[in-house]
Amino acid sequence: MARENIVLIMSDQHHKHMLSAAGHPIVKTPAMDKLASRGLSFSNAHCNFPLCGPSRAAFMTGRHPHENGVLTNDAEIPCDMPTFAHSFHVAGYETVLSGRMHFVGLDQRHGFEKRLIGDCPESAFIAAGWQLKQVLGDLTDTPGMSLTGLKKSGPGNSGYLDYDKAVTKATLNYLEERQQSNSDQPFLLVAGYVMPHCPFVCEPDDFYQYYDQVPLRDSSEESLGEQHPFYQQLRKQFGSSPMPDAEIFRRVETAYYGMVNHMDRQVSAIMDAIDNSNYADNTTIIYTSDHGEQLGEHGMWWKSTFMEGSIGVPLIVSTPDKKRAGETSKSNVSLMDIGPTLLDLADIAPTPGATAESFKCILDADESQWHDEVFAENCFPGFFSSPQRMYRKGPWKYSYFHEMPAQLFNIDDDPHEKNDLANDPVQAERIKTMQARVLENWDPVAEAEAIKLRNEELQLIGQSQKLAMPPEPDPLWFESPLENYIDEIPS
């Protein structure tokens, strides 16, 4: 029997609740809904670091961030550290990457035999600084955590939208070539996208589909209640304190929903190509994202927190046998578990050094065999360098902040994380147990020193690269200039 193919679609910054299959009352995602009807959805999937580069490094290596050393966007996976793509390649699969994976350094493949399109922007020498101007033009100053990024939002176009369309085109071309070749070699195809990552700009039709449906939110500081000191600090540093006015909030939210529309169309195109191919009945399809987007929850946008909007990700797995089609699992899983699971499904040995585990037992409806726990880490040199670690077990989420108070939430009882139980004496024993798990094989003092040293190293490397920038190892994907603009909204 022919070995099964695998197509994995990874978006960037997709809030886990913002698809109609997850019950969102406004957003419509017909393609993701169709995939969910054919596969198993995970309501408690997490990233292992709420930042693009470190999250994807954990996903690729199956190792925790403190194990693979990738703790910032400008750090690279060691070229001698294997990924699940290496394991598939050696097992006889054609391994293909189309689009974004945030690889840094000269190795822009990490086990992928083919790379159809490079990153956005090119990330090999990111220590020298993001080359965003060539992609985003006048929207370069719109990081989603800043007030500027919130104000410059609405209907229009961005280079990120153009990039995603190029990724889909390259992906469809590859699938068509496979169809015509009649090759019996199995393939692993990963399609990496930027949407729905800020800037908060979407195509006009997508924007106006939702604009009248999005209510004006309470944007007062009082609505936030008492906040953890870290989130107070983060909001001030990111520039979202005080809260933007309600109309800006509404415009950003509307644009984000439109960006999700755009991402859903890319999923639709890939699913249609597979459905109309000769490998339709022999292909596993996965949809997920590298982290979430807080979209104003707790007065924050962007990511880099352990709140559900940031740390949670959508995850749908559809296998050829359609096991558990249309069902939802509440088990806690993470991105770093996906690689081991796919290898397990393909009867390939685990990647050496990977510490993540396969959740195939969940796909087989034997959830009692799963450990039901997830760890995540967080730091952001330049904004905050104090290490943080999260531990999720069942409905309980414990967040450890080095030199700051911890947090404890029961997500089943308190999905919006309004009731911090860290000071509840009833939870004292639970907190003691969960803190012990957090500190097991993870030393926050040593991590703080490692983060400080690594930041100094990368600053020096970046200064050197600026003096003599080497050529990118992968070709550019776009033709400059790209269209970046925002239309005025009619009054």
Short mmCIF file of C-alpha atoms in Angstrom, two decimals:
data_model
loop_
_atom_site.label_atom_id
_atom_site.label_comp_id
_atom_site.label_asym_id
_atom_site.label_seq_id
_atom_site.Cartn_x
_atom_site.Cartn_y
_atom_site.Cartn_z
CA MET A 1 0.00 0.00 0.00
CA ALA A 2 1.29 3.47 -0.87
CA ARG A 3 2.51 5.53 2.05
CA GLU A 4 0.36 8.48 2.99
CA ASN A 5 1.24 12.01 1.97
CA ILE A 6 1.15 14.89 4.44
CA VAL A 7 0.16 18.50 3.80
CA LEU A 8 0.54 20.87 6.72
CA ILE A 9 -0.70 24.46 6.50
CA MET A 10 0.69 26.87 9.10
CA SER A 11 -0.62 30.41 9.36
CA ASP A 12 0.81 33.15 11.57
CA GLN A 13 -0.96 34.71 14.55
CA HIS A 14 -4.41 33.08 14.27
CA HIS A 15 -6.52 33.31 17.43
CA LYS A 16 -7.77 29.82 18.22
CA HIS A 17 -11.41 30.90 18.62
CA MET A 18 -11.62 32.99 15.46
CA LEU A 19 -12.98 30.48 12.99
CA SER A 20 -16.60 29.52 12.59
CA ALA A 21 -15.82 25.86 13.27
CA ALA A 22 -14.83 26.98 16.79
CA GLY A 23 -18.18 28.70 17.21
CA HIS A 24 -17.19 32.30 16.51
CA PRO A 25 -20.37 34.36 16.02
CA ILE A 26 -19.01 36.64 13.27
CA VAL A 27 -16.05 35.14 11.39
CA LYS A 28 -16.88 32.77 8.54
CA THR A 29 -14.25 30.18 7.57
CA PRO A 30 -15.91 27.65 5.24
CA ALA A 31 -12.68 25.89 4.22
CA MET A 32 -11.46 25.42 7.78
CA ASP A 33 -14.96 24.30 8.72
CA LYS A 34 -14.88 21.69 5.95
CA LEU A 35 -11.50 20.45 7.18
CA ALA A 36 -12.88 20.26 10.73
CA SER A 37 -15.85 18.21 9.48
CA ARG A 38 -13.36 15.71 8.04
CA GLY A 39 -10.95 15.63 10.95
CA LEU A 40 -10.34 16.12 14.66
CA SER A 41 -10.21 19.64 16.10
CA PHE A 42 -8.23 20.43 19.25
CA SER A 43 -9.72 23.08 21.54
CA ASN A 44 -6.65 23.14 23.80
CA ALA A 45 -3.73 23.26 21.38
CA HIS A 46 -0.86 25.54 22.39
CA CYS A 47 2.33 26.97 21.00
CA ASN A 48 5.46 26.42 23.09
CA PHE A 49 6.62 30.03 22.91
CA PRO A 50 4.29 32.92 21.95
CA LEU A 51 6.63 34.43 19.36
CA CYS A 52 7.09 33.43 15.70
CA GLY A 53 10.69 32.19 15.50
CA PRO A 54 10.95 30.31 18.81
CA SER A 55 7.50 28.77 18.33
CA ARG A 56 8.37 27.42 14.89
CA ALA A 57 11.75 26.17 16.11
CA ALA A 58 10.03 24.13 18.83
CA PHE A 59 7.56 22.85 16.21
CA MET A 60 10.33 21.77 13.82
CA THR A 61 12.73 20.24 16.37
CA GLY A 62 10.29 18.71 18.84
CA ARG A 63 12.35 20.30 21.61
CA HIS A 64 11.46 22.91 24.21
CA PRO A 65 12.89 26.38 23.55
CA HIS A 66 15.43 26.07 26.36
CA GLU A 67 16.54 22.78 24.77
CA ASN A 68 16.98 24.02 21.19
CA GLY A 69 18.29 27.46 22.22
CA VAL A 70 15.92 29.50 20.05
CA LEU A 71 14.53 32.13 22.42
CA THR A 72 14.29 35.13 20.08
CA ASN A 73 13.28 35.81 16.48
CA ASP A 74 16.90 36.37 15.48
CA ALA A 75 18.27 33.09 16.90
CA GLU A 76 18.79 30.11 14.62
CA ILE A 77 18.19 26.40 14.91
CA PRO A 78 21.65 24.78 15.04
CA CYS A 79 22.33 23.32 11.61
CA ASP A 80 23.35 20.01 13.23
CA MET A 81 20.07 19.69 15.17
CA PRO A 82 17.65 17.40 13.30
CA THR A 83 14.02 18.27 12.62
CA PHE A 84 11.07 16.05 11.77
CA ALA A 85 11.65 17.05 8.12
CA HIS A 86 15.06 15.32 8.25
CA SER A 87 13.35 12.17 9.55
CA PHE A 88 10.80 12.17 6.73
CA HIS A 89 13.49 12.86 4.13
CA VAL A 90 15.69 9.96 5.23
CA ALA A 91 12.61 7.70 5.30
CA GLY A 92 12.08 8.31 1.58
CA TYR A 93 9.66 11.23 1.54
CA GLU A 94 10.06 14.23 -0.72
CA THR A 95 10.13 17.06 1.81
CA VAL A 96 8.95 20.45 0.55
CA LEU A 97 8.59 23.85 2.21
CA SER A 98 6.54 26.54 0.51
CA GLY A 99 6.75 29.90 2.25
CA ARG A 100 7.38 31.01 5.79
CA MET A 101 9.10 29.06 8.55
CA HIS A 102 11.21 31.81 10.13
CA PHE A 103 14.49 29.97 9.61
CA VAL A 104 17.48 32.12 10.54
CA GLY A 105 21.04 31.59 9.32
CA LEU A 106 22.58 30.04 6.23
CA ASP A 107 20.57 26.82 6.56
CA GLN A 108 17.18 27.79 5.14
CA ARG A 109 16.01 24.19 4.67
CA HIS A 110 16.53 22.20 7.90
CA GLY A 111 15.55 18.89 6.32
CA PHE A 112 13.39 20.16 3.49
CA GLU A 113 14.67 18.89 0.16
CA LYS A 114 12.92 21.69 -1.74
CA ARG A 115 11.99 25.22 -0.78
CA LEU A 116 9.57 26.73 -3.26
CA ILE A 117 9.55 30.27 -1.86
CA GLY A 118 11.80 31.97 0.69
CA ASP A 119 10.75 33.71 3.88
CA CYS A 120 8.99 37.05 4.28
CA PRO A 121 11.06 39.10 4.72
CA GLU A 122 14.28 37.17 4.15
CA SER A 123 15.42 36.00 7.56
CA ALA A 124 18.86 34.45 7.10
CA PHE A 125 20.62 37.49 8.54
CA ILE A 126 17.88 38.84 10.75
CA ALA A 127 20.31 39.83 13.51
CA ALA A 128 21.16 42.81 11.30
CA GLY A 129 17.53 43.92 11.51
CA TRP A 130 14.27 43.11 9.80
CA GLN A 131 14.22 44.14 6.16
CA LEU A 132 10.52 44.97 6.39
CA LYS A 133 10.59 48.08 4.21
CA GLN A 134 10.96 46.02 1.03
CA VAL A 135 7.79 44.09 1.91
CA LEU A 136 5.56 46.53 3.79
CA GLY A 137 6.62 49.92 2.43
CA ASP A 138 4.62 52.64 4.20
CA LEU A 139 3.16 50.04 6.55
CA THR A 140 6.57 49.14 7.99
CA ASP A 141 5.84 51.00 11.24
CA THR A 142 2.76 48.92 12.06
CA PRO A 143 3.76 46.21 14.53
CA GLY A 144 0.49 45.06 15.99
CA MET A 145 1.37 45.74 19.60
CA SER A 146 1.86 49.49 19.06
CA LEU A 147 -0.68 52.30 18.97
CA THR A 148 0.62 53.26 15.50
CA GLY A 149 -0.06 49.72 14.31
CA LEU A 150 -3.61 49.94 15.62
CA LYS A 151 -4.31 53.34 14.11
CA LYS A 152 -2.94 52.37 10.67
CA SER A 153 -5.53 49.66 10.06
CA GLY A 154 -8.49 49.01 7.81
CA PRO A 155 -9.31 48.08 4.20
CA GLY A 156 -6.46 48.14 1.69
CA ASN A 157 -3.52 45.94 0.77
CA SER A 158 -0.22 44.84 2.28
CA GLY A 159 2.83 43.01 1.01
CA TYR A 160 1.92 40.19 3.37
CA LEU A 161 -1.32 39.57 1.47
CA ASP A 162 0.65 39.47 -1.79
CA TYR A 163 3.19 37.09 -0.24
CA ASP A 164 0.50 34.66 0.85
CA LYS A 165 -0.97 34.57 -2.64
CA ALA A 166 2.50 33.78 -4.00
CA VAL A 167 2.85 30.94 -1.47
CA THR A 168 -0.48 29.46 -2.55
CA LYS A 169 0.43 29.75 -6.23
CA ALA A 170 3.74 27.94 -5.66
CA THR A 171 2.01 25.29 -3.54
CA LEU A 172 -0.65 24.63 -6.18
CA ASN A 173 2.01 24.45 -8.90
CA TYR A 174 3.86 21.82 -6.89
CA LEU A 175 0.70 19.78 -6.33
CA GLU A 176 -0.11 19.97 -10.06
CA GLU A 177 3.39 18.81 -10.95
CA ARG A 178 3.02 15.89 -8.54
CA GLN A 179 -0.30 15.00 -10.15
CA GLN A 180 1.21 14.98 -13.63
CA SER A 181 4.34 13.07 -12.63
CA ASN A 182 2.42 10.05 -11.28
CA SER A 183 5.28 9.61 -8.82
CA ASP A 184 4.70 7.02 -6.13
CA GLN A 185 7.15 8.74 -3.78
CA PRO A 186 5.25 10.07 -0.75
CA PHE A 187 5.63 13.73 0.09
CA LEU A 188 5.62 16.01 3.11
CA LEU A 189 4.50 19.49 2.04
CA VAL A 190 4.48 22.38 4.52
CA ALA A 191 2.88 25.65 3.38
CA GLY A 192 3.81 28.58 5.62
CA TYR A 193 1.79 31.81 5.58
CA VAL A 194 1.98 35.28 7.16
CA MET A 195 -1.74 35.98 7.56
CA PRO A 196 -3.45 36.87 9.80
CA HIS A 197 -0.34 38.60 11.20
CA CYS A 198 -0.47 42.38 11.52
CA PRO A 199 -0.45 45.00 9.98
CA PHE A 200 -4.21 44.97 10.43
CA VAL A 201 -5.00 45.53 6.77
CA CYS A 202 -7.29 43.34 4.66
CA GLU A 203 -8.84 43.47 1.22
CA PRO A 204 -11.81 45.89 1.09
CA ASP A 205 -14.42 43.21 0.32
CA ASP A 206 -13.32 41.25 3.37
CA PHE A 207 -13.38 44.36 5.55
CA TYR A 208 -16.88 45.49 4.62
CA GLN A 209 -18.25 41.97 4.98
CA TYR A 210 -17.78 42.37 8.74
CA TYR A 211 -17.61 46.08 9.54
CA ASP A 212 -21.30 46.57 10.35
CA GLN A 213 -21.36 43.37 12.42
CA VAL A 214 -18.52 44.34 14.77
CA PRO A 215 -19.80 46.25 17.81
CA LEU A 216 -18.04 49.13 19.52
CA ARG A 217 -16.24 47.59 22.51
CA ASP A 218 -15.75 49.13 25.93
CA SER A 219 -12.25 50.55 25.53
CA SER A 220 -11.95 52.11 28.98
CA GLU A 221 -9.04 51.27 31.26
CA GLU A 222 -11.59 50.54 33.98
CA SER A 223 -12.99 47.65 31.91
CA LEU A 224 -9.69 45.79 32.31
CA GLY A 225 -9.82 45.56 36.10
CA GLU A 226 -6.67 44.89 38.10
CA GLN A 227 -3.86 43.59 35.89
CA HIS A 228 -0.80 41.49 36.62
CA PRO A 229 2.33 43.70 36.85
CA PHE A 230 3.87 42.02 33.80
CA TYR A 231 0.90 42.89 31.62
CA GLN A 232 0.91 46.46 32.91
CA GLN A 233 4.60 46.69 32.00
CA LEU A 234 4.08 45.08 28.60
CA ARG A 235 1.23 47.38 27.63
CA LYS A 236 3.28 50.46 28.48
CA GLN A 237 6.32 49.19 26.56
CA PHE A 238 4.25 48.14 23.54
CA GLY A 239 2.31 51.41 23.51
CA SER A 240 -1.23 50.07 23.98
CA SER A 241 -1.69 51.79 27.33
CA PRO A 242 -3.98 53.66 27.61
CA MET A 243 -6.49 51.77 25.49
CA PRO A 244 -7.23 53.10 21.98
CA ASP A 245 -10.66 54.57 21.37
CA ALA A 246 -13.57 52.28 20.50
CA GLU A 247 -13.60 53.08 16.77
CA ILE A 248 -9.91 52.11 16.38
CA PHE A 249 -10.64 48.93 18.31
CA ARG A 250 -13.53 48.18 15.96
CA ARG A 251 -11.47 48.86 12.83
CA VAL A 252 -8.64 46.59 13.97
CA GLU A 253 -11.04 43.80 14.90
CA THR A 254 -12.84 44.07 11.56
CA ALA A 255 -9.58 44.02 9.60
CA TYR A 256 -8.41 40.97 11.54
CA TYR A 257 -11.57 39.07 10.68
CA GLY A 258 -10.98 39.99 7.03
CA MET A 259 -7.41 38.71 7.28
CA VAL A 260 -8.77 35.40 8.58
CA ASN A 261 -11.04 35.35 5.49
CA HIS A 262 -7.93 35.71 3.32
CA MET A 263 -6.24 32.83 5.14
CA ASP A 264 -9.32 30.65 4.74
CA ARG A 265 -9.21 31.17 0.97
CA GLN A 266 -5.64 29.87 0.89
CA VAL A 267 -6.73 26.76 2.81
CA SER A 268 -9.64 26.34 0.39
CA ALA A 269 -7.38 26.47 -2.67
CA ILE A 270 -5.04 23.82 -1.28
CA MET A 271 -7.89 21.54 -0.18
CA ASP A 272 -9.55 21.83 -3.59
CA ALA A 273 -6.29 20.90 -5.32
CA ILE A 274 -5.92 17.82 -3.13
CA ASP A 275 -9.59 16.83 -3.50
CA ASN A 276 -9.22 16.94 -7.29
CA SER A 277 -6.00 14.92 -7.35
CA ASN A 278 -5.19 11.24 -7.51
CA TYR A 279 -3.86 11.35 -3.94
CA ALA A 280 -7.05 12.74 -2.37
CA ASP A 281 -7.69 9.52 -0.44
CA ASN A 282 -4.11 9.13 0.69
CA THR A 283 -3.23 12.50 2.23
CA THR A 284 -3.30 13.77 5.81
CA ILE A 285 -4.08 17.49 6.03
CA ILE A 286 -3.29 19.64 9.08
CA TYR A 287 -4.11 23.26 9.76
CA THR A 288 -2.54 25.22 12.61
CA SER A 289 -0.83 28.50 13.46
CA ASP A 290 2.43 29.44 15.17
CA HIS A 291 0.70 31.37 17.99
CA GLY A 292 -2.38 33.47 18.59
CA GLU A 293 -3.38 37.14 18.48
CA GLN A 294 -4.85 38.77 21.59
CA LEU A 295 -6.85 41.34 19.61
CA GLY A 296 -7.54 43.61 22.56
CA GLU A 297 -8.19 40.94 25.16
CA HIS A 298 -6.91 42.25 28.51
CA GLY A 299 -6.01 45.47 26.71
CA MET A 300 -3.33 43.78 24.63
CA TRP A 301 -2.74 43.10 20.96
CA TRP A 302 -0.08 40.90 19.33
CA LYS A 303 1.27 37.93 21.33
CA SER A 304 4.13 37.33 23.86
CA THR A 305 1.92 36.40 26.82
CA PHE A 306 0.52 33.20 28.29
CA MET A 307 -3.08 34.40 27.97
CA GLU A 308 -5.29 32.10 25.89
CA GLY A 309 -5.53 34.49 22.94
CA SER A 310 -1.74 34.47 22.63
CA ILE A 311 -0.64 30.96 23.65
CA GLY A 312 -3.56 29.06 22.12
CA VAL A 313 -3.59 27.97 18.47
CA PRO A 314 -6.15 26.38 16.16
CA LEU A 315 -5.32 22.77 15.28
CA ILE A 316 -7.25 20.47 12.94
CA VAL A 317 -5.94 17.05 11.85
CA SER A 318 -7.70 15.19 9.04
CA THR A 319 -6.36 11.71 8.26
CA PRO A 320 -7.35 9.58 5.23
CA ASP A 321 -9.32 7.16 7.40
CA LYS A 322 -11.41 10.12 8.68
CA LYS A 323 -11.10 8.87 12.24
CA ARG A 324 -12.96 11.11 14.69
CA ALA A 325 -14.26 13.25 11.81
CA GLY A 326 -16.13 16.28 13.10
CA GLU A 327 -15.12 15.66 16.71
CA THR A 328 -13.26 17.95 19.12
CA SER A 329 -10.65 16.89 21.66
CA LYS A 330 -10.15 18.86 24.88
CA SER A 331 -6.75 17.25 25.55
CA ASN A 332 -3.82 19.61 26.00
CA VAL A 333 -1.38 19.31 23.09
CA SER A 334 1.27 21.61 21.62
CA LEU A 335 2.95 22.41 18.33
CA MET A 336 6.10 20.49 19.25
CA ASP A 337 3.99 17.32 19.48
CA ILE A 338 2.89 17.54 15.83
CA GLY A 339 6.16 16.30 14.28
CA PRO A 340 6.35 13.16 16.46
CA THR A 341 2.67 12.48 15.71
CA LEU A 342 3.15 12.71 11.94
CA LEU A 343 6.18 10.43 12.13
CA ASP A 344 4.15 7.98 14.20
CA LEU A 345 1.34 8.01 11.63
CA ALA A 346 3.91 7.25 8.92
CA ASP A 347 5.61 4.48 10.97
CA ILE A 348 8.89 6.43 11.04
CA ALA A 349 11.19 6.39 14.07
CA PRO A 350 11.18 9.48 16.31
CA THR A 351 13.69 12.22 15.53
CA PRO A 352 16.81 11.78 17.70
CA GLY A 353 16.91 14.30 20.54
CA ALA A 354 13.25 15.30 20.27
CA THR A 355 11.57 15.36 23.68
CA ALA A 356 8.01 15.88 22.43
CA GLU A 357 5.65 12.93 22.13
CA SER A 358 3.17 11.62 19.58
CA PHE A 359 -0.52 12.22 20.28
CA LYS A 360 -1.58 9.49 17.84
CA CYS A 361 -3.45 7.88 20.74
CA ILE A 362 -5.80 10.88 20.72
CA LEU A 363 -6.44 10.45 17.00
CA ASP A 364 -7.18 6.79 17.77
CA ALA A 365 -9.75 7.86 20.42
CA ASP A 366 -7.64 6.56 23.30
CA GLU A 367 -7.13 9.86 25.12
CA SER A 368 -6.57 8.15 28.47
CA GLN A 369 -3.06 7.24 27.25
CA TRP A 370 -2.12 10.91 26.77
CA HIS A 371 -0.32 12.83 29.54
CA ASP A 372 -2.53 15.90 28.93
CA GLU A 373 0.09 18.50 29.79
CA VAL A 374 1.89 21.29 27.97
CA PHE A 375 4.83 23.58 28.74
CA ALA A 376 5.57 26.94 27.18
CA GLU A 377 8.27 29.57 27.68
CA ASN A 378 8.49 33.31 27.13
CA CYS A 379 11.02 36.15 27.01
CA PHE A 380 11.61 39.07 24.67
CA PRO A 381 15.03 40.78 24.94
CA GLY A 382 14.63 44.49 24.36
CA PHE A 383 11.20 44.48 26.00
CA PHE A 384 11.57 42.00 28.84
CA SER A 385 14.37 39.52 29.50
CA SER A 386 13.07 37.92 32.67
CA PRO A 387 12.25 34.27 31.83
CA GLN A 388 8.73 32.93 32.18
CA ARG A 389 7.29 29.44 31.93
CA MET A 390 3.75 28.11 31.70
CA TYR A 391 2.45 24.67 32.68
CA ARG A 392 -0.99 23.45 31.62
CA LYS A 393 -2.49 20.27 33.06
CA GLY A 394 -6.15 19.50 32.46
CA PRO A 395 -8.09 22.75 32.90
CA TRP A 396 -5.40 24.29 35.13
CA LYS A 397 -2.88 26.80 33.82
CA TYR A 398 -0.01 27.94 36.02
CA SER A 399 2.24 30.77 34.80
CA TYR A 400 5.60 31.35 36.47
CA PHE A 401 7.12 34.84 36.17
CA HIS A 402 10.69 35.09 37.44
CA GLU A 403 10.79 37.83 40.10
CA MET A 404 7.04 38.54 39.67
CA PRO A 405 3.89 36.93 41.13
CA ALA A 406 2.66 33.71 39.55
CA GLN A 407 -0.81 33.24 38.05
CA LEU A 408 -3.24 30.33 38.21
CA PHE A 409 -6.42 29.94 36.18
CA ASN A 410 -9.00 27.22 35.70
CA ILE A 411 -9.71 27.63 31.98
CA ASP A 412 -12.86 25.49 32.04
CA ASP A 413 -14.45 27.66 34.74
CA ASP A 414 -12.83 30.93 33.67
CA PRO A 415 -12.13 30.87 29.90
CA HIS A 416 -11.51 34.64 29.77
CA GLU A 417 -8.96 34.47 32.62
CA LYS A 418 -10.58 37.04 34.87
CA ASN A 419 -10.20 35.19 38.18
CA ASP A 420 -6.56 34.64 39.16
CA LEU A 421 -6.44 31.95 41.86
CA ALA A 422 -2.73 32.24 42.66
CA ASN A 423 -3.47 33.72 46.10
CA ASP A 424 -6.33 31.38 46.93
CA PRO A 425 -5.28 29.28 49.98
CA VAL A 426 -7.50 26.46 48.72
CA GLN A 427 -5.13 26.11 45.74
CA ALA A 428 -1.89 26.17 47.77
CA GLU A 429 -1.07 22.49 47.25
CA ARG A 430 -1.92 22.63 43.54
CA ILE A 431 0.31 25.68 43.11
CA LYS A 432 3.17 23.96 44.92
CA THR A 433 2.87 20.90 42.66
CA MET A 434 2.59 22.88 39.44
CA GLN A 435 5.49 25.18 40.34
CA ALA A 436 7.64 22.11 40.98
CA ARG A 437 6.82 20.86 37.48
CA VAL A 438 7.70 24.26 35.98
CA LEU A 439 11.10 24.32 37.71
CA GLU A 440 11.87 20.70 36.87
CA ASN A 441 14.83 20.72 34.44
CA TRP A 442 14.42 24.50 34.01
CA ASP A 443 16.42 27.02 36.06
CA PRO A 444 15.11 30.61 35.69
CA VAL A 445 18.32 32.14 37.05
CA ALA A 446 20.45 30.23 34.54
CA GLU A 447 17.93 31.04 31.80
CA ALA A 448 18.13 34.76 32.60
CA GLU A 449 21.91 34.65 32.27
CA ALA A 450 21.70 32.66 29.03
CA ILE A 451 19.20 35.12 27.57
CA LYS A 452 21.42 38.08 28.49
CA LEU A 453 24.51 36.45 26.94
CA ARG A 454 22.67 35.38 23.79
CA ASN A 455 21.29 38.86 23.30
CA GLU A 456 24.82 40.32 23.52
CA GLU A 457 26.08 37.74 21.02
CA LEU A 458 23.31 38.48 18.53
CA GLN A 459 23.85 42.24 18.84
CA LEU A 460 27.51 41.78 17.91
CA ILE A 461 26.65 39.48 15.00
CA GLY A 462 24.07 41.97 13.78
CA GLN A 463 26.56 44.83 13.87
CA SER A 464 29.00 42.74 11.83
CA GLN A 465 26.34 41.79 9.28
CA LYS A 466 25.40 45.43 8.79
CA LEU A 467 29.01 46.19 7.86
CA ALA A 468 29.11 43.44 5.22
CA MET A 469 25.75 41.86 4.48
CA PRO A 470 26.17 38.49 2.73
CA PRO A 471 23.76 37.51 -0.06
CA GLU A 472 20.62 35.65 0.96
CA PRO A 473 20.90 31.86 0.48
CA ASP A 474 17.38 31.65 -0.99
CA PRO A 475 16.11 33.89 -3.81
CA LEU A 476 13.59 36.66 -3.28
CA TRP A 477 9.99 35.68 -3.89
CA PHE A 478 8.57 39.03 -4.94
CA GLU A 479 8.91 41.74 -7.51
CA SER A 480 9.26 45.21 -5.98
CA PRO A 481 7.51 47.46 -5.35
CA LEU A 482 4.54 45.86 -3.62
CA GLU A 483 1.25 47.63 -2.98
CA ASN A 484 0.84 48.81 0.60
CA TYR A 485 -2.03 51.16 1.33
CA ILE A 486 -5.08 51.75 3.53
CA ASP A 487 -8.34 53.15 2.17
CA GLU A 488 -10.40 55.66 4.09
CA ILE A 489 -13.62 54.25 5.52
CA PRO A 490 -16.67 56.14 4.21
CA SER A 491 -18.53 57.95 6.97
#
